[in-house]
Short mmCIF file of C-alpha atoms in Angstrom, two decimals:
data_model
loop_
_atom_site.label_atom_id
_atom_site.label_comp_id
_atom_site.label_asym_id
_atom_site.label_seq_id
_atom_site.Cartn_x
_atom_site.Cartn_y
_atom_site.Cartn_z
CA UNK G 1 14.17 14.13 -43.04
CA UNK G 2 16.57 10.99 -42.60
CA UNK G 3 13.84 8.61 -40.72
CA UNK G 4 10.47 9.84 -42.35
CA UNK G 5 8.10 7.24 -41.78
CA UNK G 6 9.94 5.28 -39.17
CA UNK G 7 8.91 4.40 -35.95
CA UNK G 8 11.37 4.39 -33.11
CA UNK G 9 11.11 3.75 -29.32
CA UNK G 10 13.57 5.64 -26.73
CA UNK G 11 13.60 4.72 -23.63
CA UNK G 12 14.71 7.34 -20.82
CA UNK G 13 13.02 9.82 -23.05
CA UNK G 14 11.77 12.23 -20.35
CA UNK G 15 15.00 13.94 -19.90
CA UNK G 16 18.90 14.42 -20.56
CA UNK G 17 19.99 11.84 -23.54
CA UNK G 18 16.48 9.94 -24.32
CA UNK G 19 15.20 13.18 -24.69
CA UNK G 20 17.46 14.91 -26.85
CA UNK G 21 17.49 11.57 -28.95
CA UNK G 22 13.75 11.71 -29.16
CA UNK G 23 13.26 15.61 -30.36
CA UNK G 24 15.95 14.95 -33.10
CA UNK G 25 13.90 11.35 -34.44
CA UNK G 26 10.74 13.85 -34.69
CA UNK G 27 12.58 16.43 -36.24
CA UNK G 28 14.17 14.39 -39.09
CA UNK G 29 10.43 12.79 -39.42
CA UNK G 30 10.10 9.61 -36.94
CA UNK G 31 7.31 9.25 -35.34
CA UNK G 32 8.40 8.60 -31.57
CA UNK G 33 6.94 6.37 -28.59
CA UNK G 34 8.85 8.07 -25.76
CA UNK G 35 9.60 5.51 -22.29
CA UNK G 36 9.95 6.66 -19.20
CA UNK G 37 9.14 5.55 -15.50
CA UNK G 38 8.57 9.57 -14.84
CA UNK G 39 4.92 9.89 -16.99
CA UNK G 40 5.05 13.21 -16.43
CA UNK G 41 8.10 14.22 -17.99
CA UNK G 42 7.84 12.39 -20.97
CA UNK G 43 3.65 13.74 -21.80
CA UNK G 44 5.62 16.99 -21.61
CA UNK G 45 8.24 15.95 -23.95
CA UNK G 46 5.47 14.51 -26.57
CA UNK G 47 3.41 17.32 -26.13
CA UNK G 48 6.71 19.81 -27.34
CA UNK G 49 7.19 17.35 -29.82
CA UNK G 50 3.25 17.72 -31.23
CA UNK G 51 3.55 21.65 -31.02
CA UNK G 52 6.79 21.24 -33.31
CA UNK G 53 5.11 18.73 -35.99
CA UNK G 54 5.85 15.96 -34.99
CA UNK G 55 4.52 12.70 -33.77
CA UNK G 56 4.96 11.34 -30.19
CA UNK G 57 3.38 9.32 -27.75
CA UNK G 58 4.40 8.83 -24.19
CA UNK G 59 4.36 5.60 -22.31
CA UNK G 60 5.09 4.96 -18.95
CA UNK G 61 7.97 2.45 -18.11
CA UNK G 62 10.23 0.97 -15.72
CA UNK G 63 12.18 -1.17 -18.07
CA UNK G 64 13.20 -3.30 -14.82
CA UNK G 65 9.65 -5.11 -15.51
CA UNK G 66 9.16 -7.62 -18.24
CA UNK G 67 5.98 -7.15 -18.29
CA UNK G 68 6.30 -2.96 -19.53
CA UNK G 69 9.06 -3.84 -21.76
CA UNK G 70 6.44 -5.82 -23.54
CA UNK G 71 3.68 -3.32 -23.35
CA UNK G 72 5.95 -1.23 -24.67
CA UNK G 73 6.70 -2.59 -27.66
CA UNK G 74 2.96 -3.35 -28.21
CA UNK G 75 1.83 0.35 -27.35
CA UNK G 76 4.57 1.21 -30.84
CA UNK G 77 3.13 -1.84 -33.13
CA UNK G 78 -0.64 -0.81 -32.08
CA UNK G 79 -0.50 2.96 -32.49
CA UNK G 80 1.83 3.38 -35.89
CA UNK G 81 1.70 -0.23 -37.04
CA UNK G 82 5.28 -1.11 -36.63
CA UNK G 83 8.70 -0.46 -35.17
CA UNK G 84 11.81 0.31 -37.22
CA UNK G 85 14.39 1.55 -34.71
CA UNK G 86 15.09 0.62 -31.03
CA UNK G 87 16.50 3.38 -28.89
CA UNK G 88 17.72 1.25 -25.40
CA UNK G 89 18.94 4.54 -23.38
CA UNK G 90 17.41 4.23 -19.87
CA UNK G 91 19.49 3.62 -17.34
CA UNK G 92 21.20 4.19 -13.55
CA UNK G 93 24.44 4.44 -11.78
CA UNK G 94 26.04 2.69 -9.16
CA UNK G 95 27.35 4.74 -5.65
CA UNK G 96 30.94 3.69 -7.60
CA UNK G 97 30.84 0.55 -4.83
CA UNK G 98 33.54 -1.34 -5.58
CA UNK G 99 33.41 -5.47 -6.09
CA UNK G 100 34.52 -5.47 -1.87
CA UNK G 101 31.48 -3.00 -1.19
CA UNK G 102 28.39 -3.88 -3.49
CA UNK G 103 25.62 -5.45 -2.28
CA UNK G 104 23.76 -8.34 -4.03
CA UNK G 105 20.52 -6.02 -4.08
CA UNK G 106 22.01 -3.11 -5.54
CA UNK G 107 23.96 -5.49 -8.31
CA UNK G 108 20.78 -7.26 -9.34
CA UNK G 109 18.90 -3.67 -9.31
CA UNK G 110 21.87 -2.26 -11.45
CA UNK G 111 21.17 -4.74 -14.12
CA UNK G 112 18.10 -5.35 -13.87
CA UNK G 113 17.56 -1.83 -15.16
CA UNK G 114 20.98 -1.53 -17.35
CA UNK G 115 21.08 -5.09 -18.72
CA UNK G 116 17.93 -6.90 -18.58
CA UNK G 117 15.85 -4.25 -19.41
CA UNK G 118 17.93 -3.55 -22.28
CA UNK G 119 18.12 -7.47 -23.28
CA UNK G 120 14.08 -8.15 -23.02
CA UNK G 121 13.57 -5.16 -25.55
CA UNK G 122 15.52 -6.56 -28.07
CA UNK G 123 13.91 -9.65 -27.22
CA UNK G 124 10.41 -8.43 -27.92
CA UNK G 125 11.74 -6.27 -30.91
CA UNK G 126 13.50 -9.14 -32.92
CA UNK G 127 10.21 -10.83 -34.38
CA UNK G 128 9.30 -8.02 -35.72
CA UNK G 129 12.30 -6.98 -37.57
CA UNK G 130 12.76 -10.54 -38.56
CA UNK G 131 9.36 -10.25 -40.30
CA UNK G 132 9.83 -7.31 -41.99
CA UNK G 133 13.61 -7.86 -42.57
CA UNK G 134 15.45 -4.97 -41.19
CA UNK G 135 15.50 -3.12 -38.19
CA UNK G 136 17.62 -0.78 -36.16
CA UNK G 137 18.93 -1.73 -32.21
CA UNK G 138 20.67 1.23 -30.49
CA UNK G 139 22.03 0.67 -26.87
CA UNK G 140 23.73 3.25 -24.77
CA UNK G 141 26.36 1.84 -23.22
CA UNK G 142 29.45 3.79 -21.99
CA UNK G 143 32.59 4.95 -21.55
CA UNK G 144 32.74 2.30 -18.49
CA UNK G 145 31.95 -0.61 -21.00
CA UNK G 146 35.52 -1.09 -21.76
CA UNK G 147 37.42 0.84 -19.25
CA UNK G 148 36.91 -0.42 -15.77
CA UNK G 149 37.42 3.31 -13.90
CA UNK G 150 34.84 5.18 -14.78
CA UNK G 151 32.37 3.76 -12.38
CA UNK G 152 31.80 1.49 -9.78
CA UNK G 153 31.58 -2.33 -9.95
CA UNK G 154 28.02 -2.86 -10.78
CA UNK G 155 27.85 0.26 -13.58
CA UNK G 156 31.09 -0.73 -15.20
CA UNK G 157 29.73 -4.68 -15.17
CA UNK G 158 26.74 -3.88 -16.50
CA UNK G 159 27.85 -1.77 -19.22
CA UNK G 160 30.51 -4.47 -20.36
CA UNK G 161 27.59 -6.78 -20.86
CA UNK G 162 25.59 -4.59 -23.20
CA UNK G 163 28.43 -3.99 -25.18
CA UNK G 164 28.80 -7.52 -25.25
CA UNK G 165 25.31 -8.27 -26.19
CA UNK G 166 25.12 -5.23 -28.91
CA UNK G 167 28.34 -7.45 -30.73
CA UNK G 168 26.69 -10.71 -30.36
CA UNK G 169 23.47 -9.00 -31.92
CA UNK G 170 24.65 -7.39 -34.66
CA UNK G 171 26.80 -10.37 -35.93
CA UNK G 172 23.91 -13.04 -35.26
CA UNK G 173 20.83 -11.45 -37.23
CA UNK G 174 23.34 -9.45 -39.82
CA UNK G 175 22.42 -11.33 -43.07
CA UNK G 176 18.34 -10.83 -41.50
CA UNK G 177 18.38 -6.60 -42.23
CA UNK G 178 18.92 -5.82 -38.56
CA UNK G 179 21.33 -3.99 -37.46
CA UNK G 180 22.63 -3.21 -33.66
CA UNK G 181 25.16 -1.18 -32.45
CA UNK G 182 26.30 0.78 -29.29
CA UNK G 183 27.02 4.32 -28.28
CA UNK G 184 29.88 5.01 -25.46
CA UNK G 185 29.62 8.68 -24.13
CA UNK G 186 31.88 10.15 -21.67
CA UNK G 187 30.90 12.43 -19.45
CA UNK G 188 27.80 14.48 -20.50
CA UNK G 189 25.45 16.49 -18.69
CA UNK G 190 22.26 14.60 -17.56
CA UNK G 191 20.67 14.12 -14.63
CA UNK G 192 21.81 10.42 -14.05
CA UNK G 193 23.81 11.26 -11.05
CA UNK G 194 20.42 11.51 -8.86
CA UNK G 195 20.27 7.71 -9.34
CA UNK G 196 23.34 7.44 -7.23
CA UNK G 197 22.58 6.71 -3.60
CA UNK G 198 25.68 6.51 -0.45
CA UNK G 199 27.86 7.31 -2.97
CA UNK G 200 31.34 5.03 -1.48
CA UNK G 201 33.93 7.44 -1.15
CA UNK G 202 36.99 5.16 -1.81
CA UNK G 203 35.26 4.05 -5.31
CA UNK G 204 34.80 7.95 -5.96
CA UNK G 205 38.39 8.95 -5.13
CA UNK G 206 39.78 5.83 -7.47
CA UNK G 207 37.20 6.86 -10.42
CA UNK G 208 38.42 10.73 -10.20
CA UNK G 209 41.62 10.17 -11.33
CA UNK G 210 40.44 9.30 -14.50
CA UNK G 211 37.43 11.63 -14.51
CA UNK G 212 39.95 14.62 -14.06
CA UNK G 213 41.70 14.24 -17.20
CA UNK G 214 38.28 14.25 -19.34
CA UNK G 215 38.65 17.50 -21.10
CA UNK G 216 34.81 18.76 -21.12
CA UNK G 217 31.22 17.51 -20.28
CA UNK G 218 29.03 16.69 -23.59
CA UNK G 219 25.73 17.97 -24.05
CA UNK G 220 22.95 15.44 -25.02
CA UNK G 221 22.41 16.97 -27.93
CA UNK G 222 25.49 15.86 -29.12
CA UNK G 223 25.09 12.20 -28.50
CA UNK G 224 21.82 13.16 -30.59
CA UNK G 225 23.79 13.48 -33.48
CA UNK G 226 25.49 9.81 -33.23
CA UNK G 227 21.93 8.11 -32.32
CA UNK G 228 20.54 9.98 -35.19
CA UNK G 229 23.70 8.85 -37.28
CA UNK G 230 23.34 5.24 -36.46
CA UNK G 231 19.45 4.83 -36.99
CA UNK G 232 19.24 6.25 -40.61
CA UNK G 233 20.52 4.56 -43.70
CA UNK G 234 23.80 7.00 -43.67
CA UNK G 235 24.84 3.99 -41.29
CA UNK G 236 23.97 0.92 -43.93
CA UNK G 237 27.26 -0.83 -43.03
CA UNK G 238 27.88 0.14 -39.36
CA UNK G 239 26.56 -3.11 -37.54
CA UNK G 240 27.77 -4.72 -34.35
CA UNK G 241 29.84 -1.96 -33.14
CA UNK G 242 30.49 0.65 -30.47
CA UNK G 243 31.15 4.37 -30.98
CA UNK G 244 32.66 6.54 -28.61
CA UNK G 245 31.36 10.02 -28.31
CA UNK G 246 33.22 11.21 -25.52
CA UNK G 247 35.41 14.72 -27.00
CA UNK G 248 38.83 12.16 -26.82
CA UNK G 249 38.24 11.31 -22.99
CA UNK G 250 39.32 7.94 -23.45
CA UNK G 251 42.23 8.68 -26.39
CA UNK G 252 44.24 8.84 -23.59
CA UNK G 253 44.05 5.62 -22.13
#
């Protein structure tokens, strides 16, 4: 039971990654306030939770909107008194648009969702773990936060910047008790891909080349095991960083 007692948000929760993230907090004895814009999918994720033990509750969100973000938060602090860990896992792709080919509405959407959204809840958590003194931030980034052809334009820019805004976290409220770090997966089998509309075939054909030599799909379960990692106290000194879970994808490059 490596988080009993804690309280942890996850965000994306009703499916794929989030979800998988979520089950595994319960199990080792969080108690879980599960995000999601689909309501549906994350009451049924709760509910499994519940019939396992555990403790969930499901709130809807589109963490595009400042104003959820915040309720968020709020919904955590009101129904188990706090927050200890910060799961930041929602998020969409791009059509794999490159720079010549993406249009302004589809970049702002892109990180509005991937960037901002992850920003404003770190925003809204950081009073609280200044109070209390510690604190755990956990943002999924990717494998297309530091290599530039795993996705389009938009993706691979808005990934870069959360990467860049775990680092800048972790090293700015280090000596406070909080500590924020990044995971990079590779390819892993969610249901992400339905956020890609008009995919743009020349962006596809240039990202395949690199997507051929991954050597196998994860499972979400698996990037479980690193979010689970990173939240309890096994990670003490692990702050500011960004680990690739990705089955040696990116050794090669």
């Amino acid at each position: 039971m490596r988080l009993e007692g804690k309280v942890a948000i996850v965000t994306g929760a009703a499916s794929g990654m989030g979800k998988a993230i979520a089950e595994l907090y319960a199990k080792e004895g969080a108690k879980v306030v599960l995000a999601d814009l689909n309501l549906d999918g994350v009451e049924s994720v709760s509910e499994e939770i519940k019939k396992n033990g555990g403790e969930a509750k499901a709130v809807k969100v589109n963490v595009a909107d400042v104003a959820d973000i915040e309720n968020m938060i709020d919904a955590a602090v009101n129904e188990y008194g706090t927050l200890d860990i910060l799961v930041n896992n929602a998020g969409v792709m791009d059509g794999f648009e490159p720079v010549g080919d993406i249009p302004d509405d589809k970049w702002d959407f892109i990180f509005d969702v991937n960037t901002k959204g992850v920003m404003r809840a770190m925003r809204k958590a950081i009073p609280i773990f200044l109070e209390k003194e510690s604190g755990v931030i956990i943002n999924t980034a990717s494998t297309g936060g530091f290599s530039g052809a795993h996705a389009g334009a938009a993706y691979g820019a808005s990934k870069h910047a959360v990467v860049g805004l775990t680092k800048n976290t972790g090293f700015m409220y280090a000596k406070s008790g909080i500590r924020c770090n990044a995971i990079a997966p590779g390819a892993v089998e969610t249901n992400i891909g339905s956020s890609m509309k008009n995919v743009n075939e020349f962006g596809m054909g240039r990202a395949g080349l690199a997507h051929a030599v991954s050597p196998r799909t994860g499972q979400p379960e698996e990037i479980a095991q690193a979010a689970l990692f990173l939240a309890s106290d096994e990670s003490s000194f692990v702050n500011g960083t960004v680990i690739t879970v990705d089955g040696g994808w990116t050794a090669a490059f």
